[in-house]
CSV table of C-alpha atoms in Angstrom, one decimal:
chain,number,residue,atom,x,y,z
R,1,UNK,CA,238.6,-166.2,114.0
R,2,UNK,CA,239.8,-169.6,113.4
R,3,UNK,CA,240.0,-171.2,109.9
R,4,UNK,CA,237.3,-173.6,110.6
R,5,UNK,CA,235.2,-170.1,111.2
R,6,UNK,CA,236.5,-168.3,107.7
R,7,UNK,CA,233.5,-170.1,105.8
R,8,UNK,CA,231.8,-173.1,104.4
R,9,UNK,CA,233.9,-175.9,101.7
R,10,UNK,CA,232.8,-175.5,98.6
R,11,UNK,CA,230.4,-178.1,98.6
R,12,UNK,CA,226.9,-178.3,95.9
R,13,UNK,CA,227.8,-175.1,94.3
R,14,UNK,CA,228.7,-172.9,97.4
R,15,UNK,CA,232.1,-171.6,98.0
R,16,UNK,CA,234.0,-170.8,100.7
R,17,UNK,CA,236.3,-168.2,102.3
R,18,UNK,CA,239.4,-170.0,102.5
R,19,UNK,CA,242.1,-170.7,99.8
R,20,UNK,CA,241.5,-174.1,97.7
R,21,UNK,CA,243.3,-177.3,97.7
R,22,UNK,CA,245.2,-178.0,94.4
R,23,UNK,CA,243.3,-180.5,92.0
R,24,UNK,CA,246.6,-182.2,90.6
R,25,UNK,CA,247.6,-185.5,92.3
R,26,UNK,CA,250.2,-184.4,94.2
R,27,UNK,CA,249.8,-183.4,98.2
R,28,UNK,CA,251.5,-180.4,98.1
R,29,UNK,CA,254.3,-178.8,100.6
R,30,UNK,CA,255.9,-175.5,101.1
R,31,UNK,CA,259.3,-174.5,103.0
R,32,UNK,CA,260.7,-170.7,103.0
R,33,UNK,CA,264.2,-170.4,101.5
R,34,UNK,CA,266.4,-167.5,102.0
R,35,UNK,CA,270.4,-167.4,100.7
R,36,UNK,CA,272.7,-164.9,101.6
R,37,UNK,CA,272.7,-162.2,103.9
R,38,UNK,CA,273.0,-159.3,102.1
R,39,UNK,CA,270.3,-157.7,99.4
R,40,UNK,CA,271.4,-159.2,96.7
R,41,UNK,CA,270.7,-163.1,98.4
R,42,UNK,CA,267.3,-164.8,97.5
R,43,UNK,CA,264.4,-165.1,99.2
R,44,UNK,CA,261.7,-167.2,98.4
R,45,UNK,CA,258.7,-169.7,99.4
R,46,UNK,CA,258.3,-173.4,97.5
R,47,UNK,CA,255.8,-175.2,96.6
R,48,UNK,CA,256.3,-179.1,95.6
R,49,UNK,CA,255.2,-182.4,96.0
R,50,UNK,CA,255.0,-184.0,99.4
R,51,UNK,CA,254.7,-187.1,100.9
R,52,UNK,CA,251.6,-186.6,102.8
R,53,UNK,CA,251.4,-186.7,106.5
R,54,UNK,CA,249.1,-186.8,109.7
R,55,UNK,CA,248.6,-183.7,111.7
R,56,UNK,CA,251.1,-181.5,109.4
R,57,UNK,CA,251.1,-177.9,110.4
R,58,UNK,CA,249.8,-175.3,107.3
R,59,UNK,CA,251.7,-172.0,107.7
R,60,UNK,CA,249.4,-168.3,108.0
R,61,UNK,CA,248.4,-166.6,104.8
R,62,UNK,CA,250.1,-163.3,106.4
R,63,UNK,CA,253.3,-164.1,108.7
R,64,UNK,CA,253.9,-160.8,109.9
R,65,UNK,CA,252.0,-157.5,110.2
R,66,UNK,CA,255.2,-156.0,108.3
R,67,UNK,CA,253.7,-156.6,105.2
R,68,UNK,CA,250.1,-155.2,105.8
R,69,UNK,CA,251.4,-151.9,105.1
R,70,UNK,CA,252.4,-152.7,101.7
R,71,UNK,CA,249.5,-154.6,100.7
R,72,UNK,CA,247.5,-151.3,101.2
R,73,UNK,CA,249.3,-150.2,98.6
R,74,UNK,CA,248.4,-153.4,96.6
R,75,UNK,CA,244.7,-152.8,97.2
R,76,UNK,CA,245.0,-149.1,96.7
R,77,UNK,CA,243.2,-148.3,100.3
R,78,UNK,CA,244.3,-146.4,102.9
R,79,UNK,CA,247.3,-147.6,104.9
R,80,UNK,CA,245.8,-146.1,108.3
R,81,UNK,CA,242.1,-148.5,108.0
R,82,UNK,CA,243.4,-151.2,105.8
R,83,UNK,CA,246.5,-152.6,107.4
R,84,UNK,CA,245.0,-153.1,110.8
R,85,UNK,CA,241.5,-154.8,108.3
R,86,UNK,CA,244.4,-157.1,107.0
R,87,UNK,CA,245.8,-157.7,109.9
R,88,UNK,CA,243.5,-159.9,111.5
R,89,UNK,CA,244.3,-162.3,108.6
R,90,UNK,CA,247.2,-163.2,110.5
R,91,UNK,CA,245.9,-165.3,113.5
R,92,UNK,CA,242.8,-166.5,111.6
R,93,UNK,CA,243.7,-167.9,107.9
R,94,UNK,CA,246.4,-170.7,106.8
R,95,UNK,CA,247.5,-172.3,103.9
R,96,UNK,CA,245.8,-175.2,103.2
R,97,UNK,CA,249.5,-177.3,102.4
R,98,UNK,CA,252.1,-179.4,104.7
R,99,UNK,CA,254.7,-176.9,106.1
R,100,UNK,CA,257.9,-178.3,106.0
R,101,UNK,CA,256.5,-181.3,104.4
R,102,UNK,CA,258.3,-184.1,103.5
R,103,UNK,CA,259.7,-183.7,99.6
R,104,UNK,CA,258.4,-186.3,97.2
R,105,UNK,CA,261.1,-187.9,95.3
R,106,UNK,CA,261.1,-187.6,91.6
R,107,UNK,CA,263.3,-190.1,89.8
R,108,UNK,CA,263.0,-188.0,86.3
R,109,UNK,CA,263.0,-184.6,88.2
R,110,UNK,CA,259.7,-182.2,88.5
R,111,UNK,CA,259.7,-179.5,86.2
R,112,UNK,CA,260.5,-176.3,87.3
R,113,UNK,CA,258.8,-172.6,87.8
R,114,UNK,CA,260.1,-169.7,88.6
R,115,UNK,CA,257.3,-167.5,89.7
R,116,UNK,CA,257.3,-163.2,90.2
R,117,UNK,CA,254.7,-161.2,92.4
R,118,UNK,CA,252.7,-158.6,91.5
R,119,UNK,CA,253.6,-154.9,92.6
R,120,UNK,CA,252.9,-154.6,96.4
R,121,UNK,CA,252.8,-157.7,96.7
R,122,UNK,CA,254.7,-161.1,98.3
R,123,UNK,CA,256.1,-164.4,97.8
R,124,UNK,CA,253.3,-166.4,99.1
R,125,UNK,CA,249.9,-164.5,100.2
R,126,UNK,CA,248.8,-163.4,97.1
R,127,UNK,CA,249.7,-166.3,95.0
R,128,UNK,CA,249.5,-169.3,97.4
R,129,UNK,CA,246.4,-171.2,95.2
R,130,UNK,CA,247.8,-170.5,91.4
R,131,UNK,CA,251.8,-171.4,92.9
R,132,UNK,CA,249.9,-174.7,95.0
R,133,UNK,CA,248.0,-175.7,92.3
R,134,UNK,CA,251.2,-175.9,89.6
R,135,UNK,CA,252.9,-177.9,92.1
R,136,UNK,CA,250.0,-180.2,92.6
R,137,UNK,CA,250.1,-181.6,89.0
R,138,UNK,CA,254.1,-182.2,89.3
R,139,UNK,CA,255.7,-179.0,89.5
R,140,UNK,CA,258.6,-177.1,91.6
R,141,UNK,CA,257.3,-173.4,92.1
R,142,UNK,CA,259.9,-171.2,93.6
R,143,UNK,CA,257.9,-168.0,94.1
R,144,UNK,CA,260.5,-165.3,94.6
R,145,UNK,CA,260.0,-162.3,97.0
R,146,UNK,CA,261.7,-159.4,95.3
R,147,UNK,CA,264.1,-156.6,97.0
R,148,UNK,CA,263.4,-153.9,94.5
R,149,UNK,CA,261.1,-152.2,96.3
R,150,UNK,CA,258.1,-153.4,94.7
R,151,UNK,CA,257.3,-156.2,97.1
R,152,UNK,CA,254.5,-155.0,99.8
R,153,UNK,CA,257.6,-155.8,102.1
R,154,UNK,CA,260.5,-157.7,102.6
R,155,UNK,CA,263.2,-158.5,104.1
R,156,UNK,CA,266.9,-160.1,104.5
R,157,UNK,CA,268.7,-161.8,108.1
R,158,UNK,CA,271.9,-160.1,108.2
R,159,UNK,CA,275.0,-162.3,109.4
R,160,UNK,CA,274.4,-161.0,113.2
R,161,UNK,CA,272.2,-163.2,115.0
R,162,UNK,CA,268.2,-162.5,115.0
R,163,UNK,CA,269.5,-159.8,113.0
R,164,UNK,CA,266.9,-158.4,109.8
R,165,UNK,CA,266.8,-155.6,108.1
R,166,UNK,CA,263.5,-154.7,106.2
R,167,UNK,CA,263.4,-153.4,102.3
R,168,UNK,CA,259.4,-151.3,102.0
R,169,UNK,CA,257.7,-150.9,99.8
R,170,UNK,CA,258.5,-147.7,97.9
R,171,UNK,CA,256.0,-145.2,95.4
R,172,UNK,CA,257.2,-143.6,92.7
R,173,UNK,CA,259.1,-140.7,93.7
R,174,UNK,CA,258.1,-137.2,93.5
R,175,UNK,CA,259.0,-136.1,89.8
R,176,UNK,CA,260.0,-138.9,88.7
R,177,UNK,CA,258.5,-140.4,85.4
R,178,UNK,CA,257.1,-143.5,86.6
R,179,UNK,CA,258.3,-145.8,83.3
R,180,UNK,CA,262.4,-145.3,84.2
R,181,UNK,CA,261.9,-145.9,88.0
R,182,UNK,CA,259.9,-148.7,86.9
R,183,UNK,CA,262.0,-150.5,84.3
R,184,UNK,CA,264.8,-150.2,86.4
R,185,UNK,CA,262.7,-151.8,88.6
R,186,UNK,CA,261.6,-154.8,86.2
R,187,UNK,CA,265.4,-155.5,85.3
R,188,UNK,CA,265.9,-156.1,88.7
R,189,UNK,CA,263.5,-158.2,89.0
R,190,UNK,CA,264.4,-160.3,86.3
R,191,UNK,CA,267.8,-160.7,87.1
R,192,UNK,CA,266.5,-161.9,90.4
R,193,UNK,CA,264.7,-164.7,88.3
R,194,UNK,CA,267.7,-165.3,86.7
R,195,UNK,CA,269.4,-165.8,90.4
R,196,UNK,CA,266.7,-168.0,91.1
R,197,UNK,CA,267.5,-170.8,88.4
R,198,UNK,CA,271.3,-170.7,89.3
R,199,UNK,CA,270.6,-171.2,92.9
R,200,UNK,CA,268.9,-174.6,91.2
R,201,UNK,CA,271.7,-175.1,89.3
R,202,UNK,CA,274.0,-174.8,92.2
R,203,UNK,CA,272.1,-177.1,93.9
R,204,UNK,CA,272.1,-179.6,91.4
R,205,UNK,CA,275.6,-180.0,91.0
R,206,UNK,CA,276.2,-180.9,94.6
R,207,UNK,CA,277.3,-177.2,96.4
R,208,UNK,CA,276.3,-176.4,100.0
R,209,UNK,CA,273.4,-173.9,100.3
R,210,UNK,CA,272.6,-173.3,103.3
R,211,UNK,CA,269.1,-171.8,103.9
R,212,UNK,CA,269.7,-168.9,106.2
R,213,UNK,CA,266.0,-169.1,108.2
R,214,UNK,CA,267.4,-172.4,109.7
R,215,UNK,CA,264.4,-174.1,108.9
R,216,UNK,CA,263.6,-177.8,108.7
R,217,UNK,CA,263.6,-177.7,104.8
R,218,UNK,CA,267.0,-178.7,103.7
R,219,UNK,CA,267.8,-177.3,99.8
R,220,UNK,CA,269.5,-180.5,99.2
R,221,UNK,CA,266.9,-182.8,98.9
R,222,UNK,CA,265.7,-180.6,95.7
R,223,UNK,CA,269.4,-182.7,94.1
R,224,UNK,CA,268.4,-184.5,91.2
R,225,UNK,CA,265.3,-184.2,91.9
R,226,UNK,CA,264.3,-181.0,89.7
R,227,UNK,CA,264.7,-181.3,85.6
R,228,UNK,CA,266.8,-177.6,85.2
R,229,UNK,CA,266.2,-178.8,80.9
R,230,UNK,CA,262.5,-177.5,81.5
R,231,UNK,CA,261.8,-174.4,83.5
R,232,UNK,CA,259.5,-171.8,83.0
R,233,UNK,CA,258.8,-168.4,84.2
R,234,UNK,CA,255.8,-167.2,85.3
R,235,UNK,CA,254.0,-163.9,86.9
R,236,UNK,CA,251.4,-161.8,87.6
R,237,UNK,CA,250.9,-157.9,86.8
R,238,UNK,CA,254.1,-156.9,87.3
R,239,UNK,CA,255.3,-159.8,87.8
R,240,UNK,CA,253.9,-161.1,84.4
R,241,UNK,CA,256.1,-158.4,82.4
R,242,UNK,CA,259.3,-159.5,84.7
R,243,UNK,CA,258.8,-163.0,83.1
R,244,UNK,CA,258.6,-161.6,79.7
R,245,UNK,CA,262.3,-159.7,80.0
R,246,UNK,CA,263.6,-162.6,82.0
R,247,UNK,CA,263.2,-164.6,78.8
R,248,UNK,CA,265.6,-162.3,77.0
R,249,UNK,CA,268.0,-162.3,80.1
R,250,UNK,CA,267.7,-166.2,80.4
R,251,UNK,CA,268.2,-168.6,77.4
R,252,UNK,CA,267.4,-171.8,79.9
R,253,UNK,CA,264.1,-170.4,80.7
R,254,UNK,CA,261.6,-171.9,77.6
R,255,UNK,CA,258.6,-170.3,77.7
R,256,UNK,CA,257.0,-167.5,80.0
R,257,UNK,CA,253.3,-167.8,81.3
R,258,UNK,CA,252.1,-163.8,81.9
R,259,UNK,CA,248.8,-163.7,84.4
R,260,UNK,CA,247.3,-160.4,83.6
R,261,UNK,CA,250.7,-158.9,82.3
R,262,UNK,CA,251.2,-155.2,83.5
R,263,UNK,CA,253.9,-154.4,80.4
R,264,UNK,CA,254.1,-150.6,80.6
R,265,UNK,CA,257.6,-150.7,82.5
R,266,UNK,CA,259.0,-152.7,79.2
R,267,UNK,CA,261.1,-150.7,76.6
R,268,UNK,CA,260.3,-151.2,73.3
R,269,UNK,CA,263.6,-151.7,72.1
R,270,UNK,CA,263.3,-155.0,73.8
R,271,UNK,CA,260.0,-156.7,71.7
R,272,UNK,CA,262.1,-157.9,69.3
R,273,UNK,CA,264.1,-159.7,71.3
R,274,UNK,CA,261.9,-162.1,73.4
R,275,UNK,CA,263.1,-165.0,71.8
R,276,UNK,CA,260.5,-167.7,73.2
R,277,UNK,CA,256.5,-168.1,73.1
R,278,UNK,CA,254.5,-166.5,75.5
R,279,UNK,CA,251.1,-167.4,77.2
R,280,UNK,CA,249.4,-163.9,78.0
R,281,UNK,CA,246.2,-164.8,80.7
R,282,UNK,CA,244.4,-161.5,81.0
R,283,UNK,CA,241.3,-160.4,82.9
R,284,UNK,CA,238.7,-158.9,81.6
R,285,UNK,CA,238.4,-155.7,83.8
R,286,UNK,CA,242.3,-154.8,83.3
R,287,UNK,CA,244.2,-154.6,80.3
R,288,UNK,CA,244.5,-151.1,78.4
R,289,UNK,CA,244.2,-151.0,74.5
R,290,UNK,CA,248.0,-150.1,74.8
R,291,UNK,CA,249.2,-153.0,76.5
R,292,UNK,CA,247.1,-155.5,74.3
R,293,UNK,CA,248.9,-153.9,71.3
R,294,UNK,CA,252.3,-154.9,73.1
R,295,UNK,CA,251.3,-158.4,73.6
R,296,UNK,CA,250.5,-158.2,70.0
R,297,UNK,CA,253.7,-157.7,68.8
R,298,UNK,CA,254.9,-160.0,70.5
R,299,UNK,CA,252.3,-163.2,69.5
R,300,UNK,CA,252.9,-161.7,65.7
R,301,UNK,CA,256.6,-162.4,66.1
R,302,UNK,CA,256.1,-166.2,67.3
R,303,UNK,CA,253.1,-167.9,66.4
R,304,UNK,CA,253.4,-170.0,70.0
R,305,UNK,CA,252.9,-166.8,71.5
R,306,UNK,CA,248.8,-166.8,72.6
R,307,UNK,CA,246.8,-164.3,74.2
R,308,UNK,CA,243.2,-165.2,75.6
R,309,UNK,CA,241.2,-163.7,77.8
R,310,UNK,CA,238.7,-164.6,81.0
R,311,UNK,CA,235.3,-163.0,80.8
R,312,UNK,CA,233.9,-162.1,84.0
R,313,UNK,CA,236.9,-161.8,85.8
R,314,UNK,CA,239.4,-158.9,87.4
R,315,UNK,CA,243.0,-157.9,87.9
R,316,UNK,CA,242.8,-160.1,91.5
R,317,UNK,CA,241.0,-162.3,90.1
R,318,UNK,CA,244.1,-164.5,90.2
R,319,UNK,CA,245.3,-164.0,93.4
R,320,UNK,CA,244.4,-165.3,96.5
R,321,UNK,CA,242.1,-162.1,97.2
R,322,UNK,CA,239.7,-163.7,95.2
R,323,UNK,CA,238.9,-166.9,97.8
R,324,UNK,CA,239.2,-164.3,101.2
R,325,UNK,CA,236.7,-161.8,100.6
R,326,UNK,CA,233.0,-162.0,101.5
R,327,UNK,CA,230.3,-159.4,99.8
R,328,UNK,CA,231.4,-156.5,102.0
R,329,UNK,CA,235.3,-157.3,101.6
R,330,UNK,CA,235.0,-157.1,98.2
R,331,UNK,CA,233.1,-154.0,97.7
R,332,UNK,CA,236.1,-152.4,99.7
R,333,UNK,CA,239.0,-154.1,97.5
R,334,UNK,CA,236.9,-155.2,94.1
R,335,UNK,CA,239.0,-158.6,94.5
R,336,UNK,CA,236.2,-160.7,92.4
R,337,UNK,CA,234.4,-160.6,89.4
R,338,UNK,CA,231.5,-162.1,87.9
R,339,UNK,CA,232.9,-165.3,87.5
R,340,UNK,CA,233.4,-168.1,90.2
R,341,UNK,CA,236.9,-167.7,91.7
R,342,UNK,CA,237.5,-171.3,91.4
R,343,UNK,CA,236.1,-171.4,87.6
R,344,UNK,CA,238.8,-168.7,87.0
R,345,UNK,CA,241.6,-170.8,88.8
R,346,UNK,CA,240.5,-173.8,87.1
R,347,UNK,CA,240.8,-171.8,83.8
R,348,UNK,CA,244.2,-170.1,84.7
R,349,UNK,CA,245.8,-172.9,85.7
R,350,UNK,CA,244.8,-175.8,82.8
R,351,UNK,CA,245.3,-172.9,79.8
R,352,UNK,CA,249.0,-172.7,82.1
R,353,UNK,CA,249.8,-176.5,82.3
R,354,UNK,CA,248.8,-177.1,78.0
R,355,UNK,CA,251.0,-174.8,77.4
R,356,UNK,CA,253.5,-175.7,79.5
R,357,UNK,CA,253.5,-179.4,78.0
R,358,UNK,CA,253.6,-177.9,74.5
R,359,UNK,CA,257.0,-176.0,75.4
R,360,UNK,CA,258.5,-178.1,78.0
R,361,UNK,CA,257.8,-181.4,76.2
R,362,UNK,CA,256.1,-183.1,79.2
R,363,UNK,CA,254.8,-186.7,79.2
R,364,UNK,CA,251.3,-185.9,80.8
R,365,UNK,CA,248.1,-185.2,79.4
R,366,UNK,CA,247.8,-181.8,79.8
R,367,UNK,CA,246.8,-181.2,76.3
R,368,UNK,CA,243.6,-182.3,77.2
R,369,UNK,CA,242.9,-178.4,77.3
R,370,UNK,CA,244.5,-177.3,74.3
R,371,UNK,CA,241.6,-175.3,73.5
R,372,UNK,CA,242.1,-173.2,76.1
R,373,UNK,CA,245.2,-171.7,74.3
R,374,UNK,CA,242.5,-170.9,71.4
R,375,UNK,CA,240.3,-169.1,73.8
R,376,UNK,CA,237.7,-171.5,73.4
R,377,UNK,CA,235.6,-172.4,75.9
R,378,UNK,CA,233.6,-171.1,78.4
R,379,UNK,CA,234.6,-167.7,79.8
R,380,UNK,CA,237.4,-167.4,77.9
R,381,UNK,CA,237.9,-165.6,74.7
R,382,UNK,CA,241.1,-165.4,72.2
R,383,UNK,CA,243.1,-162.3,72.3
R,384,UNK,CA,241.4,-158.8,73.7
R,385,UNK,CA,238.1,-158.0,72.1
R,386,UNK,CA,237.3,-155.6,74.6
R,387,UNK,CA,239.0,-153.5,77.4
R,388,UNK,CA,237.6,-152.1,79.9
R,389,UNK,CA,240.8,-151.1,81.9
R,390,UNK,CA,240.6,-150.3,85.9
R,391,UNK,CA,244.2,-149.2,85.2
């Protein structure tokens, strides 16, 4: 099915199955980046300003069947129907950005995001329109793919030529409690963050790193070009709670942005120590009375901290599930809510860039949504009032 087929624009009210164009003024590229060949390199997809051009190719939502496995595990389905179902996404739907494109200069350097998936999930399918639209308004969005075995796949090129070697998504073993297998997971995970903003940092200060893919995206011409004095992390589910710990890990990082925060794998010996604010996004259909009360303590520790909430909306609500599935695709994987997809993008992302300006003392006029971080406005509510978990 081509793209042209997946479904009408979004035009007087309708809405379309394909992913969205960010609203920001920036045209917006992406380039794969892997360092090292071993598991503990780096792996990971950015998103950043472009200079726009004719004819550029937009990469596929899914690149490989590899990971179609795992994202039945994502969507909770049935490996054996659902990865051949996902499958088909793989000749039919792109990326609505400039692959490989051409990296807009930034005299002042772009602010920077370090972003973590979800469990079962990737670098770039699930989170292609929040990480597209960030980089649209004047951001660098390193989305990581992580190698703890929470990533639907993954993988790393080893030093022999062609040569890769695939890391699968793995359950929670037989008999083992689920929180130690998964905060040994999380700290992982974090540190990997952590690896993330000193790859920047090497960058910046002039060393070589080569991307191993041998790609047409050259690391270097992200030299002075990214402000490493404002980053932020950022996440979703599991990957929310990664940015949470890597804020204790990582004094440079300045403030966290948690989309629908899964924070069960987080000891509690480590609350107190979160040292910078927080911006909790949650759905309405996911959070547990239990993980509210977490967020809690953190917002009554640091008055910056805000929780609000989207009404209408589910767990994949901010993923790119949301935009792909019709009436019968999302009875199968409940990927949408009440609420308009794009509504709850819109809503995601402007709560995400006021706060962001707050903390990372930008010079934009993202505070033009400050309410947001109140939870006022429509479909969005401060704190919790309600859960109605689908945990």
């Amino acid at each position: 099915v081509p793209p042209s087929r997946l479904g009408r624009s979004r035009m007087g009210g309708t809405q379309s199955l394909a992913l969205p164009l960010g609203k920001g003024p920036h045209h917006v590229g992406c380039a794969d980046a892997m360092v090292g060949y071993t598991r503990q390199g780096l792996f990971l997809r950015l998103f950043y300003p472009c200079v726009p051009r004719a004819g550029a190719e937009r990469p596929l939502w899914i690149p490989r069947y590899e990971y179609c496995g795992g994202l039945a595990d994502f969507t909770q389905h049935s490996r054996r129907w659902c990865a051949p179902l996902l499958s088909v996404a793989i000749g039919s739907c792109r990326v609505p950005l400039s692959w490989n494109g051409p990296f807009q200069p930034c005299s002042g350097g772009y602010p920077l995001i370090i972003f973590s998936h979800g469990l079962g999930a990737f670098r770039r399918t699930l989170y292609s329109s929040i990480c597209s639209e960030m980089a649209s308004w004047g951001f660098v969005v390193a989305a990581l793919e992580h190698r703890d075995h929470s990533a639907a796949a993954t993988y790393f090129c080893t030093a022999e030529a062609g040569g890769e070697e695939w890391i699968p998504y793995q359950p929670v073993p037989q008999g083992q409690k689920e929180f130690y297998f998964r905060n040994k997971q999380v700290h992982q995970r974090a540190e990997e963050c952590v690896r993330a903003l000193r790859l920047f940092e090497d960058i910046s200060s002039g060393r070589s790193v080569p991307n191993v893919l041998h790609r047409d995206f050259d690391l270097s011409v992200l030299k002075d070009n990214v402000d490493l004095t404002k980053v932020a992390v950022m996440g979703h589910s599991f990957g929310g709670v990664t940015a949470v710990l890597a804020l204790v890990k990582e004094p440079s990082f300045r403030c966290a942005v948690a989309l629908d925060a899964w924070m069960f794998p987080l000891e509690n010996a480590l609350y107190p120590e979160v040292p910078k604010p927080v911006l909790f996004i949650n759905t309405e259909k996911f959070q547990t009375p239990e993980s509210v009360a977490k967020m809690k303590r953190l917002s009554s520790r640091n008055s910056q901290t805000k929780i609000i909430t989207i009404l209408g909306s589910v767990h994949q609500s901010q993923t790119d599930f949301t935009f792909l599935t019709g009436k019968l695709m999302n009875r199968i994987f409940g990927a949408r809510g009440t609420l308009d997809p794009y509504r709850c993008l819109d809503i995601t992302s402007r709560a995400a860039l006021a706060f962001l300006q707050r903390h990372l003392d930008l010079e934009e006029e993202f505070d033009q949504w400050d309410d947001l971080l109140e939870g006022i406005g429509d479909s969005v509510v401060p704190e919790a009032p309600f859960c109605c978990s689908n945990l």
